[in-house]
Coordinates of C-alpha atoms and ligand atoms in Angstrom, one line a residue:
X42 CA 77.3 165.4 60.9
X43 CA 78.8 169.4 61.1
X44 CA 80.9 170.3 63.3
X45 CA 80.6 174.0 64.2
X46 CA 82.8 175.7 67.0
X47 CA 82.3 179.3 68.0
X48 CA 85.5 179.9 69.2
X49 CA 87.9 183.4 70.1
X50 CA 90.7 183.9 72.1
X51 CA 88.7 186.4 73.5
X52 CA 86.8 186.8 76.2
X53 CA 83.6 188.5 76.2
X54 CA 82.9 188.9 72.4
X55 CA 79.6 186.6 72.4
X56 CA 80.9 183.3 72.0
X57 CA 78.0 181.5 74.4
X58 CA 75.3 183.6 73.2
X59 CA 75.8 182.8 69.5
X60 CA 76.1 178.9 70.7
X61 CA 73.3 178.8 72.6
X62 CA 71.4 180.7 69.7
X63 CA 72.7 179.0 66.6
X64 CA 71.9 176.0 68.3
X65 CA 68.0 176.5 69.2
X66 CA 68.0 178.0 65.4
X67 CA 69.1 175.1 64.0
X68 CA 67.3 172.7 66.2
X69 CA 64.4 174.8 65.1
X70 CA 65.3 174.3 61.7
X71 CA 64.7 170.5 61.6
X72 CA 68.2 169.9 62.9
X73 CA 69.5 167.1 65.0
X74 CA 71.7 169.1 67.4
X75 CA 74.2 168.7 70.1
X76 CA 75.5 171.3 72.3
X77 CA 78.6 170.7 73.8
X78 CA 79.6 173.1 76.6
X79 CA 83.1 173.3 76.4
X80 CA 84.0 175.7 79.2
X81 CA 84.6 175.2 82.5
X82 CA 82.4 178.5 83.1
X83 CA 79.4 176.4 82.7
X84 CA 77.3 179.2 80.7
X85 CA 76.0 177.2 78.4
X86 CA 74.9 175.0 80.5
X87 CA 73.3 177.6 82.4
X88 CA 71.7 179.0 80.0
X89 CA 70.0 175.8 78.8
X90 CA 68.8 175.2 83.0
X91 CA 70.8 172.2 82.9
X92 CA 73.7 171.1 85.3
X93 CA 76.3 168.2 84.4
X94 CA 76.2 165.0 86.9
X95 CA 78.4 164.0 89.6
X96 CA 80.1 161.4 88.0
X97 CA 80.4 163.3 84.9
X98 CA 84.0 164.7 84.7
X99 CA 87.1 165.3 82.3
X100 CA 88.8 162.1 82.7
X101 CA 85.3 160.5 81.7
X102 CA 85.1 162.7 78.5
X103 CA 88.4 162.2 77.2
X104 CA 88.0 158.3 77.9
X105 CA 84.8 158.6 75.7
X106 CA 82.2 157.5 78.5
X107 CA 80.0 160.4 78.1
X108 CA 77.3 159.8 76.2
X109 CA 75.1 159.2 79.2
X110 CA 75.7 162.4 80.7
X111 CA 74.0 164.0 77.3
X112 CA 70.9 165.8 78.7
X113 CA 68.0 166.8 76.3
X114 CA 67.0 170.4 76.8
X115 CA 63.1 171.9 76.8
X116 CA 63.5 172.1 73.1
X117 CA 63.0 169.1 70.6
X118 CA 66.3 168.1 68.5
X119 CA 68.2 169.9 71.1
X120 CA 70.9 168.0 73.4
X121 CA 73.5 169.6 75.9
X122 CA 76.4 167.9 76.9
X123 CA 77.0 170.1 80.2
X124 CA 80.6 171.6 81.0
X125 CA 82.2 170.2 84.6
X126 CA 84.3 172.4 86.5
X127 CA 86.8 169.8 85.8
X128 CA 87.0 171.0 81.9
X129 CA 89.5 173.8 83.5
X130 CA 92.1 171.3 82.9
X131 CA 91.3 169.5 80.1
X132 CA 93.8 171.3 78.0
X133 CA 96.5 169.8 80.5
X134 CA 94.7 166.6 80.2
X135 CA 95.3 166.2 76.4
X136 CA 98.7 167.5 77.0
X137 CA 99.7 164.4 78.1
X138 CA 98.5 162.3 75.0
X139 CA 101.2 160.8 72.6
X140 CA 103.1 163.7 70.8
X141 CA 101.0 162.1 67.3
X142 CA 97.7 162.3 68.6
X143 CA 97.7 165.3 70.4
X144 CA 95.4 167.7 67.9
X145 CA 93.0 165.1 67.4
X146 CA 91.7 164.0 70.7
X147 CA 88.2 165.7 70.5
X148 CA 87.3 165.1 67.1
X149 CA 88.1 161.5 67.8
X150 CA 85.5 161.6 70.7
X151 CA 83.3 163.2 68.4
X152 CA 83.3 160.2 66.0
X153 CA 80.7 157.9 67.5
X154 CA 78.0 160.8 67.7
X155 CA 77.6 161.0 63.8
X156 CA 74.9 158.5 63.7
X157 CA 72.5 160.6 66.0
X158 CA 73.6 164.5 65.2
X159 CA 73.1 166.4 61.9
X160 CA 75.3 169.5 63.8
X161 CA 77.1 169.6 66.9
X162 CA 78.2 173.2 68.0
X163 CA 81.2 173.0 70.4
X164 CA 81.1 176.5 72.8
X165 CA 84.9 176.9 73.3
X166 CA 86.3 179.2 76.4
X167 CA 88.6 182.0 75.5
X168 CA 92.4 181.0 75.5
X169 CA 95.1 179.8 73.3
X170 CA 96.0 176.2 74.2
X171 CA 96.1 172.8 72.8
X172 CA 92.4 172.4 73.3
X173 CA 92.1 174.9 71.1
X174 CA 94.3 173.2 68.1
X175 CA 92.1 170.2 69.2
X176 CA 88.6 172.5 68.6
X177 CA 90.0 174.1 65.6
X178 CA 91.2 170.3 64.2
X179 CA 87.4 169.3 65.0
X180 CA 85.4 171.7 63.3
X181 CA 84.1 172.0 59.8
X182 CA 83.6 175.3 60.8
X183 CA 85.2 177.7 63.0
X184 CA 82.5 180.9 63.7
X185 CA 84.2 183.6 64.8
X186 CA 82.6 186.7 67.1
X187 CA 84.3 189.6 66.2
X188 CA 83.5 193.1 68.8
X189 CA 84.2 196.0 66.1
X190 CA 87.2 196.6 68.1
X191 CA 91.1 196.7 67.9
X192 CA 91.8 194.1 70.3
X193 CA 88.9 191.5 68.9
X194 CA 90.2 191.5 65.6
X195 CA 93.9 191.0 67.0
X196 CA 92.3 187.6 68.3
X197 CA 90.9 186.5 64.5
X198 CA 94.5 187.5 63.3
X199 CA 95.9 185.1 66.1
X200 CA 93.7 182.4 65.3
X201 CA 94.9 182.5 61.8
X202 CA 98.2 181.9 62.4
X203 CA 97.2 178.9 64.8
X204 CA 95.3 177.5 61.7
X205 CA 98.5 178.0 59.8
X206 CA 99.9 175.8 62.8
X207 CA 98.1 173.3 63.5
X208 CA 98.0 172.8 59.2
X209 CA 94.7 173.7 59.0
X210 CA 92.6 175.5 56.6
X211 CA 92.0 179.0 56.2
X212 CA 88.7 178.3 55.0
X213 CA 87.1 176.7 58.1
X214 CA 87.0 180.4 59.6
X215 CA 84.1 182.5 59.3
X216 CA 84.0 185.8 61.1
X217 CA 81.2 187.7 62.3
X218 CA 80.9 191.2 64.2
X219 CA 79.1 190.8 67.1
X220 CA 77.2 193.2 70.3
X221 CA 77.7 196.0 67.0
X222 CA 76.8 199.5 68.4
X223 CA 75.8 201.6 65.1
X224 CA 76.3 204.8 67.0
X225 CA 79.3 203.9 68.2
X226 CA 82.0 206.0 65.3
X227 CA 85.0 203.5 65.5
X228 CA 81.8 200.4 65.1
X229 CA 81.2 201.6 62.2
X230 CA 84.6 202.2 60.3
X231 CA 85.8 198.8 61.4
X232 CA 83.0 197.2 60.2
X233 CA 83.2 199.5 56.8
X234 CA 86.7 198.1 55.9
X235 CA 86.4 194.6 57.2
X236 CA 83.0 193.5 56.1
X237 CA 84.3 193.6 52.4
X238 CA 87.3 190.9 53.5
X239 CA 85.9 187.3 52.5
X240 CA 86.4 185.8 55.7
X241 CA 83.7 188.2 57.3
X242 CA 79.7 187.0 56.9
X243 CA 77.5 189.9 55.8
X244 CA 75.3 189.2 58.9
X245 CA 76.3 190.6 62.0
X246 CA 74.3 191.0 65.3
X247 CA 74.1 193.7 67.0
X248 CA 74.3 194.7 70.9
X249 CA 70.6 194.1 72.2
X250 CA 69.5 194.5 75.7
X251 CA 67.0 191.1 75.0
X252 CA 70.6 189.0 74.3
X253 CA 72.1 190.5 77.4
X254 CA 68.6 189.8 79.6
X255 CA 69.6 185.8 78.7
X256 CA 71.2 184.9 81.7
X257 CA 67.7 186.3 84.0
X258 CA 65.6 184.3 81.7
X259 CA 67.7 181.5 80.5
X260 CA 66.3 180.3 77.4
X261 CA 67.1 180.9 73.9
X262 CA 66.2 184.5 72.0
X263 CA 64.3 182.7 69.7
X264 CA 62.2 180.8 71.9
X265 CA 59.3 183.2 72.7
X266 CA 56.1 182.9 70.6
X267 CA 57.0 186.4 68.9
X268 CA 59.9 186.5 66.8
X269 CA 62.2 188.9 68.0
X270 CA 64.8 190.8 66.2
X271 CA 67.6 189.3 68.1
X272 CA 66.4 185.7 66.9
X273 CA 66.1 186.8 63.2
X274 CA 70.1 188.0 64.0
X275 CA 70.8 184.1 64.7
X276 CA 68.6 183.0 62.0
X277 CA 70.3 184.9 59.4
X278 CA 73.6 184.2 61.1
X279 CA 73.0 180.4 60.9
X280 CA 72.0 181.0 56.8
X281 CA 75.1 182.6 56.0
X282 CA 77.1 179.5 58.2
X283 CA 74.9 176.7 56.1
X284 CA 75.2 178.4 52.7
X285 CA 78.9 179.4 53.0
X286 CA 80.6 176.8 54.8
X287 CA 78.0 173.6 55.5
X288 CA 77.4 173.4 51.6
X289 CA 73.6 173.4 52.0
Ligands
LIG1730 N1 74.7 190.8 71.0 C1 74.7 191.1 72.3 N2 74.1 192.1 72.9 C2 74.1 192.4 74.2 N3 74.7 191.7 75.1 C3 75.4 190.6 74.6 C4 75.4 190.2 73.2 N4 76.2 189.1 73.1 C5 76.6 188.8 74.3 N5 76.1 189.6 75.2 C6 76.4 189.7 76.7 O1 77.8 189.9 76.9 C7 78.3 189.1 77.9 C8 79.4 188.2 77.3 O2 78.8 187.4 76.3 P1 79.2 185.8 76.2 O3 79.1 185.2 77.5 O4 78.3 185.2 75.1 O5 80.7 186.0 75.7 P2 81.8 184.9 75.6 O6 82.7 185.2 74.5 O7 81.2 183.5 75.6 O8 82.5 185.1 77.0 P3 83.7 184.1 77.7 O9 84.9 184.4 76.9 O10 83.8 184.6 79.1 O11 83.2 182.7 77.5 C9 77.2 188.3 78.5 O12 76.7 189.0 79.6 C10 76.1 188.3 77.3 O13 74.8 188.2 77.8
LIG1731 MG1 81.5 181.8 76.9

């Protein structure tokens, strides 16, 4: 089993929409996958038309009682786990683990799912804390959205040095740039000097009204009968993320 987090510090950048995509590509793609909505926000969730049970909540999650809150989606090989509003504190919540185990409390919980997943793709919510130590300790990958921007790039620069941290390596983190505008000047010269850096994928995906019209139809890009550009973004997004970092 993979374990793939799209994950920035920032807000806005994508990090749902490529979730929610990479996951129906893979599923499409023969793989066993788990979505686990992360976020408090729920937009994953929403996305997917699926909302988490009553009982469901934090303190069940960290206890590792939630594999019966796993809900299959409308697509085969796909499962959510749903976010509860209660997630808001979860980084508090693992805060008050033992000073040792601190950084590995998710991918601990993760454990147990190895037998029934090929991936699971964690959508992480936008902020610096020790849930994100924990996500960055539990990934095999870390995919990062990049906005060809000053400020979105100051995040992947922050997120390396919390690798350096948390003694992690440098290698888990992909970059991608993500909602690119071609027409946009500054778009283009950022991407120009950064797509040569290794840590940057060659595949970006561009700012398309179809990604944006998501949250009216809620369902995956890909899931129409005719392939859309936007899905063959994710598609050749999710190649990249196999070939470089999944060793397949
Ligand atoms: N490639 C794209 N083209 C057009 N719109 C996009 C694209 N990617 C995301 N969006 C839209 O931009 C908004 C923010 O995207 P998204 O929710 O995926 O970002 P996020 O990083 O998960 O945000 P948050 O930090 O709040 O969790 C959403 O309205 C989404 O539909
Ligand atoms: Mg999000």
């Amino acid at each position: 089993m993979k374990t793939i987090a799209v994950y920035s510090s920032k807000g806005g950048v994508g990090k749902t929409a490529t979730s929610v995509n990479l996951a129906f590509t893979a599923s499409m793609a023969g793989e066993r996958v788990l979505l686990c909505d992360m976020d408090s926000q729920g937009a994953a969730s929403f996305y997917y038309r699926i909302k988490p049970k009553k009982k469901f909540n934090r303190a069940r999650l960290l206890r590792g009682e939630f594999y019966e809150f796993i809900r299959g989606t409308d697509f085969p090989n796909l499962d959510l786990l749903p976010a509860h509003f209660s997630f808001r504190n979860l980084d508090i919540a693992i805060n008050e683990e033992k000073k040792d185990k601190k950084r590995e409390v998710l991918a601990s919980l993760l454990v147990p799912l190895a037998d029934q997943y090929d991936c699971v793709i964690l959508d992480c919510p936008p902020n610096v804390t020790v849930l994100s130590e924990n996500i960055i300790t539990a990934a095999d990958c870390v995919v990062v959205p990049v906005v060809p921007t000053t400020l979105s790039l100051l995040a992947l620069e922050q997120l390396l040095k919390l690798c350096k941290k948390v003694g992690c390596k440098k290698n888990k983190i992909l970059a991608f740039f993500s909602m690119v505008e071609r027409r946009k000047l500054m778009h283009n010269s950022i991407m120009k000097k950064y797509r040569a850096y290794p840590i940057f994928m060659q595949s970006y995906v561009p700012f398309m009204a179809e990604i944006e019209k998501m949250g009216m139809y809620r369902r995956p890009v890909g899931s129409t009968p005719r392939k859309s550009v936007a899905a063959q973004a994710y598609e050749l997004l999710w190649q990249e993320i196999r070939a470089r970092r999944l060793g397949q």
